[in-house]
Tab-separated table of C-alpha atoms in Angstrom:
chain	number	residue	atom	x	y	z
A	169	UNK	CA	-74.272	-59.203	-58.254
A	170	UNK	CA	-71.558	-58.969	-60.945
A	171	UNK	CA	-69.685	-55.678	-61.102
A	172	UNK	CA	-70.613	-53.498	-64.053
A	173	UNK	CA	-68.129	-51.326	-65.924
A	174	UNK	CA	-69.170	-47.726	-66.357
A	175	UNK	CA	-69.730	-46.326	-69.819
A	176	UNK	CA	-66.452	-45.089	-71.270
A	177	UNK	CA	-66.042	-41.336	-71.478
A	178	UNK	CA	-64.904	-39.410	-74.547
A	179	UNK	CA	-61.340	-39.401	-73.216
A	180	UNK	CA	-61.516	-43.175	-72.742
A	181	UNK	CA	-62.691	-43.615	-76.322
A	182	UNK	CA	-59.835	-41.449	-77.580
A	183	UNK	CA	-57.418	-43.576	-75.555
A	184	UNK	CA	-58.698	-46.679	-77.324
A	185	UNK	CA	-57.717	-45.263	-80.731
A	186	UNK	CA	-54.120	-44.208	-80.145
A	187	UNK	CA	-51.309	-46.341	-78.666
A	188	UNK	CA	-49.954	-45.125	-75.325
A	189	UNK	CA	-51.005	-44.470	-71.721
A	190	UNK	CA	-54.003	-42.504	-70.468
A	191	UNK	CA	-54.310	-41.732	-66.737
A	192	UNK	CA	-57.733	-42.689	-65.397
A	193	UNK	CA	-57.024	-43.417	-61.733
A	194	UNK	CA	-55.734	-40.166	-60.229
A	195	UNK	CA	-53.829	-40.697	-56.972
A	196	UNK	CA	-53.804	-44.505	-57.296
A	197	UNK	CA	-51.734	-44.386	-60.514
A	198	UNK	CA	-54.132	-46.306	-62.770
A	199	UNK	CA	-53.585	-46.083	-66.535
A	200	UNK	CA	-55.325	-47.463	-69.602
A	201	UNK	CA	-52.709	-48.846	-72.025
A	202	UNK	CA	-53.340	-49.327	-75.730
A	203	UNK	CA	-50.687	-51.280	-77.594
A	204	UNK	CA	-49.713	-50.937	-81.212
A	205	UNK	CA	-51.856	-53.944	-82.060
A	206	UNK	CA	-54.900	-52.444	-80.348
A	207	UNK	CA	-54.661	-54.620	-77.219
A	208	UNK	CA	-56.158	-52.726	-74.284
A	209	UNK	CA	-55.130	-53.305	-70.698
A	210	UNK	CA	-54.982	-51.718	-67.259
A	211	UNK	CA	-51.680	-50.698	-65.684
A	212	UNK	CA	-50.832	-49.441	-62.206
A	213	UNK	CA	-47.703	-47.312	-61.938
A	214	UNK	CA	-45.872	-47.759	-58.630
A	215	UNK	CA	-42.684	-46.639	-56.947
A	216	UNK	CA	-40.822	-49.577	-55.387
A	217	UNK	CA	-37.510	-48.872	-53.629
A	218	UNK	CA	-37.373	-45.530	-55.394
A	219	UNK	CA	-37.773	-47.095	-58.837
A	220	UNK	CA	-40.778	-46.796	-61.116
A	221	UNK	CA	-42.558	-50.024	-61.913
A	222	UNK	CA	-45.508	-50.515	-64.241
A	223	UNK	CA	-47.570	-53.604	-63.563
A	224	UNK	CA	-50.474	-55.074	-65.460
A	225	UNK	CA	-53.881	-55.573	-63.880
A	226	UNK	CA	-55.620	-57.363	-66.740
A	227	UNK	CA	-57.259	-56.627	-70.054
A	228	UNK	CA	-60.048	-54.095	-70.520
A	229	UNK	CA	-62.445	-56.762	-71.755
A	230	UNK	CA	-61.898	-58.996	-68.714
A	231	UNK	CA	-61.626	-56.376	-65.962
A	232	UNK	CA	-64.192	-53.546	-65.607
A	233	UNK	CA	-62.980	-50.071	-64.647
A	234	UNK	CA	-64.312	-50.342	-61.079
A	235	UNK	CA	-62.402	-53.611	-60.568
A	236	UNK	CA	-59.235	-52.082	-62.010
A	237	UNK	CA	-59.470	-49.128	-59.641
A	238	UNK	CA	-59.783	-51.425	-56.625
A	239	UNK	CA	-56.859	-53.583	-57.745
A	240	UNK	CA	-54.708	-50.495	-58.330
A	241	UNK	CA	-55.552	-49.123	-54.885
A	242	UNK	CA	-54.673	-52.458	-53.264
A	243	UNK	CA	-51.377	-52.695	-55.138
A	244	UNK	CA	-50.459	-49.136	-54.232
A	245	UNK	CA	-51.261	-49.743	-50.560
A	246	UNK	CA	-49.150	-52.902	-50.714
A	247	UNK	CA	-46.173	-50.951	-52.075
A	248	UNK	CA	-46.627	-48.140	-49.543
A	249	UNK	CA	-46.530	-50.706	-46.733
A	250	UNK	CA	-42.957	-51.392	-47.795
A	251	UNK	CA	-43.843	-54.629	-49.531
A	252	UNK	CA	-42.738	-55.237	-53.112
A	253	UNK	CA	-45.959	-56.286	-54.881
A	254	UNK	CA	-44.226	-59.001	-56.917
A	255	UNK	CA	-47.517	-60.827	-57.250
A	256	UNK	CA	-48.274	-58.413	-60.066
A	257	UNK	CA	-47.171	-59.151	-63.603
A	258	UNK	CA	-44.423	-56.734	-64.605
A	259	UNK	CA	-45.401	-54.657	-67.578
A	260	UNK	CA	-43.735	-52.182	-69.882
A	261	UNK	CA	-45.749	-49.675	-71.938
A	262	UNK	CA	-44.031	-51.056	-75.014
A	263	UNK	CA	-45.324	-54.565	-74.298
A	264	UNK	CA	-49.082	-55.089	-73.912
A	265	UNK	CA	-50.132	-56.836	-70.712
A	266	UNK	CA	-51.725	-60.244	-70.995
A	267	UNK	CA	-55.291	-60.087	-69.657
A	268	UNK	CA	-55.490	-61.745	-66.265
A	269	UNK	CA	-58.247	-64.058	-65.166
A	270	UNK	CA	-59.857	-62.457	-62.083
A	271	UNK	CA	-59.898	-64.558	-58.936
A	272	UNK	CA	-63.339	-65.797	-57.936
A	273	UNK	CA	-64.871	-63.217	-55.642
A	274	UNK	CA	-64.888	-64.295	-51.995
A	275	UNK	CA	-62.346	-67.150	-52.463
A	276	UNK	CA	-58.589	-67.419	-52.394
A	277	UNK	CA	-57.008	-67.190	-55.840
A	278	UNK	CA	-55.646	-70.357	-57.443
A	279	UNK	CA	-51.885	-70.815	-57.058
A	280	UNK	CA	-50.059	-71.409	-60.338
A	281	UNK	CA	-46.368	-71.736	-59.604
A	282	UNK	CA	-44.936	-72.055	-63.107
A	283	UNK	CA	-47.434	-70.891	-65.681
A	284	UNK	CA	-48.624	-67.631	-64.159
A	285	UNK	CA	-52.208	-66.896	-63.165
A	286	UNK	CA	-53.898	-64.918	-60.406
A	287	UNK	CA	-53.589	-64.397	-56.696
A	288	UNK	CA	-55.232	-61.773	-54.509
A	289	UNK	CA	-57.164	-60.589	-57.553
A	290	UNK	CA	-54.078	-59.547	-59.583
A	291	UNK	CA	-51.862	-61.241	-62.159
A	292	UNK	CA	-49.039	-63.515	-60.920
A	293	UNK	CA	-45.779	-63.546	-62.816
A	294	UNK	CA	-44.704	-66.952	-64.164
A	295	UNK	CA	-42.484	-68.826	-61.716
A	296	UNK	CA	-43.555	-66.793	-58.687
A	297	UNK	CA	-44.882	-68.959	-55.846
A	298	UNK	CA	-48.098	-67.642	-54.408
A	299	UNK	CA	-47.196	-68.754	-50.876
A	300	UNK	CA	-44.000	-66.755	-50.902
A	301	UNK	CA	-45.757	-63.732	-52.382
A	302	UNK	CA	-48.553	-63.704	-49.837
A	303	UNK	CA	-46.394	-64.285	-46.778
A	304	UNK	CA	-43.639	-61.728	-47.252
A	305	UNK	CA	-43.428	-59.033	-44.631
A	306	UNK	CA	-42.677	-55.359	-45.083
A	307	UNK	CA	-39.006	-55.229	-45.992
A	308	UNK	CA	-36.907	-55.162	-42.828
A	309	UNK	CA	-39.875	-54.252	-40.617
A	310	UNK	CA	-41.430	-57.620	-39.777
A	311	UNK	CA	-44.844	-55.927	-39.967
A	312	UNK	CA	-47.939	-57.988	-40.692
A	313	UNK	CA	-49.603	-56.841	-43.912
A	314	UNK	CA	-53.089	-57.233	-45.315
A	315	UNK	CA	-51.714	-59.882	-47.683
A	316	UNK	CA	-50.776	-62.009	-44.678
A	317	UNK	CA	-54.305	-61.644	-43.315
A	318	UNK	CA	-55.821	-62.577	-46.686
A	319	UNK	CA	-53.655	-65.698	-46.961
A	320	UNK	CA	-54.503	-66.886	-43.445
A	321	UNK	CA	-58.220	-66.261	-44.043
A	322	UNK	CA	-58.110	-68.056	-47.403
A	323	UNK	CA	-59.512	-65.118	-49.343
A	324	UNK	CA	-58.235	-62.705	-51.959
A	325	UNK	CA	-56.486	-59.485	-50.997
A	326	UNK	CA	-59.448	-57.531	-52.364
A	327	UNK	CA	-61.933	-59.561	-50.322
A	328	UNK	CA	-59.884	-58.970	-47.173
A	329	UNK	CA	-59.824	-55.246	-47.890
A	330	UNK	CA	-63.583	-55.165	-48.425
A	331	UNK	CA	-64.235	-57.199	-45.278
A	332	UNK	CA	-62.439	-54.557	-43.199
A	333	UNK	CA	-63.461	-51.388	-45.037
A	334	UNK	CA	-66.777	-52.192	-46.744
A	335	UNK	CA	-68.201	-55.250	-44.946
A	336	UNK	CA	-71.552	-54.962	-46.721
A	337	UNK	CA	-69.796	-56.035	-49.948
A	338	UNK	CA	-68.764	-59.490	-48.650
A	339	UNK	CA	-70.565	-62.436	-47.104
A	340	UNK	CA	-70.782	-62.947	-43.364
A	341	UNK	CA	-68.534	-66.001	-43.644
A	342	UNK	CA	-65.750	-64.062	-45.384
A	343	UNK	CA	-66.049	-61.214	-42.882
A	344	UNK	CA	-65.770	-63.665	-39.955
A	345	UNK	CA	-62.724	-65.416	-41.447
A	346	UNK	CA	-60.938	-62.121	-42.070
A	347	UNK	CA	-61.664	-60.824	-38.565
A	348	UNK	CA	-60.381	-64.090	-37.105
A	349	UNK	CA	-57.185	-63.733	-39.140
A	350	UNK	CA	-56.801	-60.132	-37.965
A	351	UNK	CA	-57.135	-61.252	-34.351
A	352	UNK	CA	-54.593	-64.047	-34.819
A	353	UNK	CA	-51.977	-61.918	-36.618
A	354	UNK	CA	-52.604	-58.729	-34.556
A	355	UNK	CA	-52.821	-56.883	-37.863
A	356	UNK	CA	-53.307	-53.096	-37.749
A	357	UNK	CA	-54.065	-51.350	-41.039
A	358	UNK	CA	-51.555	-48.870	-42.423
A	359	UNK	CA	-53.886	-45.870	-42.538
A	360	UNK	CA	-51.273	-43.714	-44.254
A	361	UNK	CA	-51.197	-46.112	-47.178
A	362	UNK	CA	-54.944	-46.582	-47.357
A	363	UNK	CA	-55.645	-42.853	-47.062
A	364	UNK	CA	-53.302	-42.133	-49.966
A	365	UNK	CA	-55.078	-44.724	-52.060
A	366	UNK	CA	-58.641	-43.762	-51.127
A	367	UNK	CA	-58.097	-40.068	-50.260
A	368	UNK	CA	-59.945	-40.672	-46.973
A	369	UNK	CA	-58.097	-40.982	-43.666
A	370	UNK	CA	-61.178	-41.771	-41.490
A	371	UNK	CA	-59.620	-39.260	-39.102
A	372	UNK	CA	-61.236	-36.020	-37.921
A	373	UNK	CA	-59.271	-33.393	-35.997
A	374	UNK	CA	-60.704	-31.135	-33.298
A	375	UNK	CA	-58.917	-28.105	-31.861
A	376	UNK	CA	-60.127	-26.507	-28.629
A	377	UNK	CA	-58.559	-23.617	-26.707
A	378	UNK	CA	-58.118	-25.612	-23.488
A	379	UNK	CA	-58.315	-29.203	-22.283
A	380	UNK	CA	-57.748	-28.297	-18.639
A	381	UNK	CA	-61.320	-27.291	-17.788
A	382	UNK	CA	-64.742	-28.845	-18.350
A	383	UNK	CA	-65.990	-26.256	-20.867
A	384	UNK	CA	-65.479	-28.284	-24.056
A	385	UNK	CA	-65.780	-31.786	-22.588
A	386	UNK	CA	-69.407	-32.424	-23.561
A	387	UNK	CA	-68.788	-31.268	-27.139
A	388	UNK	CA	-65.700	-33.490	-27.465
A	389	UNK	CA	-67.513	-36.529	-26.035
A	390	UNK	CA	-70.403	-35.960	-28.410
A	391	UNK	CA	-67.990	-35.696	-31.351
A	392	UNK	CA	-66.286	-38.949	-30.399
A	393	UNK	CA	-69.596	-40.790	-30.092
A	394	UNK	CA	-71.149	-39.525	-33.316
A	395	UNK	CA	-68.008	-39.975	-35.398
A	396	UNK	CA	-67.356	-43.440	-33.981
A	397	UNK	CA	-70.728	-44.706	-35.153
A	398	UNK	CA	-69.633	-43.930	-38.721
A	399	UNK	CA	-66.126	-45.377	-38.432
A	400	UNK	CA	-64.192	-42.156	-37.817
A	401	UNK	CA	-61.620	-41.468	-35.102
A	402	UNK	CA	-61.043	-38.111	-33.394
A	403	UNK	CA	-57.625	-36.488	-33.041
A	404	UNK	CA	-57.681	-33.761	-30.373
A	405	UNK	CA	-55.439	-30.717	-30.145
A	406	UNK	CA	-55.162	-27.751	-27.780
A	407	UNK	CA	-54.522	-24.359	-29.332
A	408	UNK	CA	-54.428	-22.065	-26.318
A	409	UNK	CA	-55.898	-18.603	-26.662
A	410	UNK	CA	-53.147	-16.927	-28.684
A	411	UNK	CA	-53.291	-16.305	-32.438
A	412	UNK	CA	-49.748	-17.538	-33.095
A	413	UNK	CA	-50.299	-20.813	-31.245
A	414	UNK	CA	-53.589	-21.284	-33.110
A	415	UNK	CA	-51.986	-20.803	-36.540
A	416	UNK	CA	-49.061	-23.129	-35.736
A	417	UNK	CA	-51.411	-25.946	-34.736
A	418	UNK	CA	-53.584	-25.364	-37.803
A	419	UNK	CA	-50.544	-25.796	-40.052
A	420	UNK	CA	-49.650	-29.073	-38.351
A	421	UNK	CA	-53.214	-30.387	-38.705
A	422	UNK	CA	-53.581	-29.346	-42.353
A	423	UNK	CA	-50.352	-31.175	-43.162
A	424	UNK	CA	-51.870	-34.430	-41.899
A	425	UNK	CA	-54.889	-34.070	-44.192
A	426	UNK	CA	-57.757	-35.211	-41.919
A	427	UNK	CA	-61.212	-35.830	-43.402
A	428	UNK	CA	-62.508	-32.859	-41.405
A	429	UNK	CA	-61.609	-30.256	-38.814
A	430	UNK	CA	-63.759	-29.029	-35.910
A	431	UNK	CA	-62.686	-25.815	-34.196
A	432	UNK	CA	-63.714	-24.786	-30.684
A	433	UNK	CA	-64.309	-21.218	-31.769
A	434	UNK	CA	-63.626	-19.279	-34.953
A	435	UNK	CA	-60.219	-18.693	-36.517
A	436	UNK	CA	-59.151	-15.157	-35.568
A	437	UNK	CA	-56.356	-14.575	-38.088
A	438	UNK	CA	-57.014	-13.892	-41.752
A	439	UNK	CA	-53.914	-15.898	-42.652
A	440	UNK	CA	-55.302	-18.960	-40.872
A	441	UNK	CA	-58.704	-18.553	-42.503
A	442	UNK	CA	-57.246	-18.310	-45.997
A	443	UNK	CA	-55.015	-21.317	-45.405
A	444	UNK	CA	-57.956	-23.451	-44.297
A	445	UNK	CA	-60.055	-22.418	-47.281
A	446	UNK	CA	-57.185	-23.288	-49.633
A	447	UNK	CA	-56.689	-26.716	-48.026
A	448	UNK	CA	-60.067	-28.062	-49.186
A	449	UNK	CA	-60.565	-29.775	-45.811
A	450	UNK	CA	-64.164	-29.560	-44.498
A	451	UNK	CA	-64.097	-27.141	-41.532
A	452	UNK	CA	-66.720	-26.626	-38.814
A	453	UNK	CA	-66.299	-23.610	-36.548
A	454	UNK	CA	-68.213	-23.810	-33.268
A	455	UNK	CA	-69.123	-21.886	-30.117
A	456	UNK	CA	-69.822	-18.684	-32.008
A	457	UNK	CA	-72.104	-17.112	-34.572
A	458	UNK	CA	-70.403	-14.973	-37.215
A	459	UNK	CA	-71.457	-13.647	-40.614
A	460	UNK	CA	-68.480	-15.026	-42.557
A	461	UNK	CA	-67.663	-18.594	-41.495
A	462	UNK	CA	-64.812	-20.361	-43.264
A	463	UNK	CA	-67.033	-23.271	-44.281
A	464	UNK	CA	-69.644	-24.553	-41.777
A	465	UNK	CA	-70.710	-23.136	-38.419
A	466	UNK	CA	-72.459	-24.512	-35.307
A	467	UNK	CA	-72.844	-22.154	-32.381
A	468	UNK	CA	-74.735	-19.324	-30.753
A	469	UNK	CA	-74.627	-15.534	-30.444
A	470	UNK	CA	-72.512	-14.163	-27.603
A	471	UNK	CA	-74.066	-10.751	-28.150
A	472	UNK	CA	-77.599	-12.100	-27.701
A	473	UNK	CA	-76.569	-13.877	-24.504
A	474	UNK	CA	-75.000	-10.762	-23.012
A	475	UNK	CA	-78.051	-8.681	-23.876
A	476	UNK	CA	-80.442	-11.227	-22.321
A	477	UNK	CA	-78.442	-11.363	-19.065
A	478	UNK	CA	-78.257	-7.557	-18.818
A	479	UNK	CA	-82.013	-7.288	-19.354
A	480	UNK	CA	-82.664	-9.941	-16.682
A	481	UNK	CA	-80.543	-8.160	-14.068
A	482	UNK	CA	-82.086	-4.765	-14.820
A	483	UNK	CA	-85.579	-6.278	-14.566
A	484	UNK	CA	-84.608	-7.533	-11.102
A	485	UNK	CA	-83.843	-3.959	-10.038
A	486	UNK	CA	-80.041	-4.125	-10.307
A	487	UNK	CA	-78.477	-0.905	-11.554
A	488	UNK	CA	-74.729	-1.068	-10.815
A	489	UNK	CA	-73.615	-3.825	-13.150
A	490	UNK	CA	-70.228	-5.408	-13.731
A	491	UNK	CA	-68.751	-8.015	-16.052
A	492	UNK	CA	-65.802	-10.355	-15.539
A	493	UNK	CA	-64.455	-12.548	-18.323
A	494	UNK	CA	-61.410	-13.792	-20.179
A	495	UNK	CA	-59.121	-11.721	-22.340
A	496	UNK	CA	-59.793	-13.691	-25.542
A	497	UNK	CA	-61.921	-12.412	-28.424
A	498	UNK	CA	-65.190	-14.213	-27.573
A	499	UNK	CA	-65.230	-13.015	-23.958
A	500	UNK	CA	-64.371	-9.459	-24.977
A	501	UNK	CA	-67.256	-9.411	-27.460
A	502	UNK	CA	-69.589	-10.682	-24.758
A	503	UNK	CA	-68.340	-7.929	-22.405
A	504	UNK	CA	-68.884	-5.269	-25.072
A	505	UNK	CA	-72.437	-6.436	-25.741
A	506	UNK	CA	-73.216	-6.534	-21.991
A	507	UNK	CA	-72.014	-2.945	-21.517
A	508	UNK	CA	-73.959	-1.729	-24.560
A	509	UNK	CA	-77.153	-3.487	-23.446
A	510	UNK	CA	-76.908	-1.912	-19.978
A	511	UNK	CA	-76.331	1.563	-21.400
A	512	UNK	CA	-79.520	1.352	-23.419
A	513	UNK	CA	-81.344	1.705	-20.064
A	514	UNK	CA	-79.434	4.870	-19.140
A	515	UNK	CA	-82.580	7.013	-19.297
A	516	UNK	CA	-84.235	5.069	-16.463
A	517	UNK	CA	-81.038	3.997	-14.681
A	518	UNK	CA	-78.213	6.580	-14.966
A	519	UNK	CA	-75.792	4.251	-13.166
A	520	UNK	CA	-75.785	1.898	-16.151
A	521	UNK	CA	-73.547	4.406	-17.951
A	522	UNK	CA	-70.587	3.105	-15.940
A	523	UNK	CA	-70.547	-0.665	-16.171
A	524	UNK	CA	-67.315	-2.054	-14.722
A	525	UNK	CA	-65.607	-4.662	-16.925
A	526	UNK	CA	-62.654	-6.759	-15.770
A	527	UNK	CA	-60.660	-9.022	-18.116
A	528	UNK	CA	-58.640	-11.893	-16.645
A	529	UNK	CA	-56.090	-14.157	-18.300
A	530	UNK	CA	-57.506	-17.260	-19.940
A	531	UNK	CA	-58.075	-19.957	-18.971
A	532	UNK	CA	-59.678	-18.386	-15.896
A	533	UNK	CA	-60.533	-20.301	-12.734
A	534	UNK	CA	-61.855	-19.799	-9.217
A	535	UNK	CA	-58.878	-17.725	-8.070
A	536	UNK	CA	-59.400	-15.376	-11.019
A	537	UNK	CA	-63.017	-14.842	-9.919
A	538	UNK	CA	-62.020	-14.037	-6.336
A	539	UNK	CA	-59.429	-11.488	-7.486
A	540	UNK	CA	-61.892	-9.977	-9.988
A	541	UNK	CA	-64.495	-9.257	-7.303
A	542	UNK	CA	-61.905	-7.401	-5.247
A	543	UNK	CA	-60.967	-5.325	-8.281
A	544	UNK	CA	-64.612	-4.559	-9.157
A	545	UNK	CA	-65.528	-3.431	-5.650
A	546	UNK	CA	-62.421	-1.287	-5.445
A	547	UNK	CA	-63.537	0.527	-8.603
A	548	UNK	CA	-67.285	0.590	-7.864
A	549	UNK	CA	-68.209	-0.237	-4.231
A	550	UNK	CA	-71.948	-0.076	-5.038
A	551	UNK	CA	-71.818	-2.917	-7.558
A	552	UNK	CA	-74.928	-5.056	-7.061
A	553	UNK	CA	-74.772	-7.541	-9.990
A	554	UNK	CA	-71.990	-9.354	-11.845
A	555	UNK	CA	-72.151	-11.404	-15.041
A	556	UNK	CA	-69.273	-13.913	-15.261
A	557	UNK	CA	-68.195	-15.448	-18.567
A	558	UNK	CA	-67.799	-18.906	-16.966
A	559	UNK	CA	-69.248	-20.823	-14.038
A	560	UNK	CA	-65.758	-21.227	-12.573
A	561	UNK	CA	-65.339	-17.455	-12.454
A	562	UNK	CA	-68.782	-17.186	-10.873
A	563	UNK	CA	-67.785	-19.742	-8.237
A	564	UNK	CA	-64.758	-17.603	-7.436
A	565	UNK	CA	-66.953	-14.485	-7.107
A	566	UNK	CA	-69.368	-16.332	-4.779
A	567	UNK	CA	-66.482	-17.605	-2.659
A	568	UNK	CA	-64.947	-14.146	-2.266
A	569	UNK	CA	-68.346	-12.561	-1.583
A	570	UNK	CA	-68.881	-14.999	1.272
A	571	UNK	CA	-65.396	-14.210	2.616
A	572	UNK	CA	-66.237	-10.471	2.511
A	573	UNK	CA	-69.540	-10.979	4.327
A	574	UNK	CA	-71.659	-10.070	1.276
A	575	UNK	CA	-75.052	-11.760	0.961
A	576	UNK	CA	-76.001	-13.358	-2.358
A	577	UNK	CA	-78.368	-12.374	-3.886
A	578	UNK	CA	-79.457	-9.663	-1.396
A	579	UNK	CA	-76.252	-7.603	-1.676
A	580	UNK	CA	-74.836	-9.023	-4.880
A	581	UNK	CA	-76.461	-10.962	-7.751
A	582	UNK	CA	-74.209	-13.356	-9.667
A	583	UNK	CA	-74.802	-14.971	-13.078
A	584	UNK	CA	-72.480	-17.562	-14.631
A	585	UNK	CA	-72.074	-19.161	-18.035
A	586	UNK	CA	-72.003	-22.858	-18.964
A	587	UNK	CA	-74.285	-24.558	-16.408
A	588	UNK	CA	-71.530	-26.903	-15.275
A	589	UNK	CA	-72.559	-29.847	-13.044
A	590	UNK	CA	-71.730	-28.055	-9.784
A	591	UNK	CA	-73.880	-24.998	-10.600
A	592	UNK	CA	-77.095	-26.499	-9.209
A	593	UNK	CA	-75.447	-27.981	-6.094
A	594	UNK	CA	-73.585	-25.036	-4.550
A	595	UNK	CA	-75.186	-22.681	-2.032
A	596	UNK	CA	-76.659	-20.478	-3.220
A	597	UNK	CA	-77.419	-22.372	-6.452
A	598	UNK	CA	-75.986	-20.511	-9.424
A	599	UNK	CA	-78.101	-18.720	-12.018
A	600	UNK	CA	-76.321	-19.360	-15.289
A	601	UNK	CA	-76.523	-19.528	-19.095
A	602	UNK	CA	-76.988	-23.031	-20.475
A	603	UNK	CA	-75.588	-24.079	-23.855
A	604	UNK	CA	-76.350	-27.463	-25.388
A	605	UNK	CA	-72.705	-28.195	-26.132
A	606	UNK	CA	-73.434	-31.882	-26.799
A	607	UNK	CA	-75.718	-30.756	-29.637
A	608	UNK	CA	-72.847	-28.660	-30.998
A	609	UNK	CA	-70.704	-31.804	-31.184
A	610	UNK	CA	-73.444	-33.847	-32.867
A	611	UNK	CA	-74.164	-31.217	-35.512
A	612	UNK	CA	-70.451	-30.694	-36.203
A	613	UNK	CA	-69.856	-34.446	-36.620
A	614	UNK	CA	-72.815	-34.795	-38.987
A	615	UNK	CA	-71.563	-31.894	-41.101
A	616	UNK	CA	-68.157	-33.555	-41.444
A	617	UNK	CA	-69.606	-36.988	-42.224
A	618	UNK	CA	-71.950	-35.591	-44.883
A	619	UNK	CA	-69.176	-33.587	-46.526
A	620	UNK	CA	-66.702	-36.462	-46.478
A	621	UNK	CA	-69.255	-38.821	-47.990
A	622	UNK	CA	-70.911	-36.709	-50.664
A	623	UNK	CA	-69.071	-33.426	-51.062
A	624	UNK	CA	-70.001	-29.793	-50.488
A	625	UNK	CA	-73.068	-29.753	-52.750
A	626	UNK	CA	-75.075	-32.105	-50.498
A	627	UNK	CA	-75.407	-29.519	-47.698
A	628	UNK	CA	-78.443	-27.290	-47.954
A	629	UNK	CA	-77.563	-25.413	-44.768
A	630	UNK	CA	-74.096	-24.721	-43.432
A	631	UNK	CA	-75.001	-22.811	-40.264
A	632	UNK	CA	-76.782	-24.132	-37.147
A	633	UNK	CA	-77.685	-21.847	-34.228
A	634	UNK	CA	-78.210	-24.042	-31.142
A	635	UNK	CA	-79.421	-21.063	-29.082
A	636	UNK	CA	-79.213	-20.748	-25.292
A	637	UNK	CA	-81.329	-20.538	-22.145
A	638	UNK	CA	-80.927	-18.804	-18.806
A	639	UNK	CA	-81.368	-21.168	-15.866
A	640	UNK	CA	-82.694	-19.033	-13.021
A	641	UNK	CA	-81.629	-20.217	-9.558
A	642	UNK	CA	-80.883	-18.560	-6.210
A	643	UNK	CA	-77.851	-16.401	-7.001
A	644	UNK	CA	-79.705	-13.804	-9.103
């Protein structure tokens, strides 16, 4: 289907009346030029070896706006790859560009060595050999460029670009020839160049507090799978549990301008939150449920979980409760909610006034759980139930209880968090809180993909609560 030019806007019409340049292409440097004689043509403004160069892309009557934008983006990517796009006709604003004849879509452009013409969908300067133009490498780098792929495949530069980035716009034959050329040349696209031209990097960043444990693995795997289906790659970072480390990593990620950012938690510092809002990058916070998300949110309520576990233990006749968790903000909120939920039963169970809470350094493991049980029993020897903020901590508590000769659940009930794979296989099997963390990853990826494709207005809902369940087993 032939490409249609969009209806000119009021600013375009004004540009047609007065000689000069009017910017219409934003980041790709596309201008509409009107000469003193009324000749109208497209120009792309580039920087080659630190020098400004204006190059003609064809006349307005011969080249629709959509075609001009694509040619400008290709030329800009070519220059950013370190390759002087000499296949373009040089143009000065004082001299109208001669309209170029577009190359036939899906075929290599005709080579015209002495009289000028077209190659790769753009104008060729008189005397420039097409073979030399198409085969030059990035200056001094020896890198294979998209122009080399296009020449080998026998297609235009624009067709090669479409075959790799928008395959639905080319025939199966062209796509196959381009892929064969890519395989032969070992070409890898310069994503920095293409992202500058298109304003899309096809890269999504995810930041999680820790990569050492299994807590965030299912979410990360789900992100990778869902994003990969839509042509996105995931860049993974570890923030730790400190505010300063979190902010430093955020600054590094923002500077790389990904198409989206997924956070394993919420941003604790106001400075970090304001910086993310100002960046314009789509942001999905996860593993929490707050009233003021930065942008989008997929998670669950830590307070509701803590309340449900406290109610379960009290229903089972436990009265001397304890909590062990990390020292980071989420775990502390969970501890606070657990203590408050227990104290609401003070009228029937006076002992619930004194819930023991122990905070351990994050990331916490089995050893932390063993040490925490010793601390709890030293402070309250009658403790008969413990809620742990991770299954690893719960495993440590169970191990130390066995070493002390305590029976679980007769003497001590234990509840974990996360339902990790080992929880059902240890003895006694662990009662724990299950979170569908794979669903968190899927929802987060879909939020990013929708925002990157259609903008903020397309989202009717920005918050998803995945909920939780308590898996009752032998330990409580």
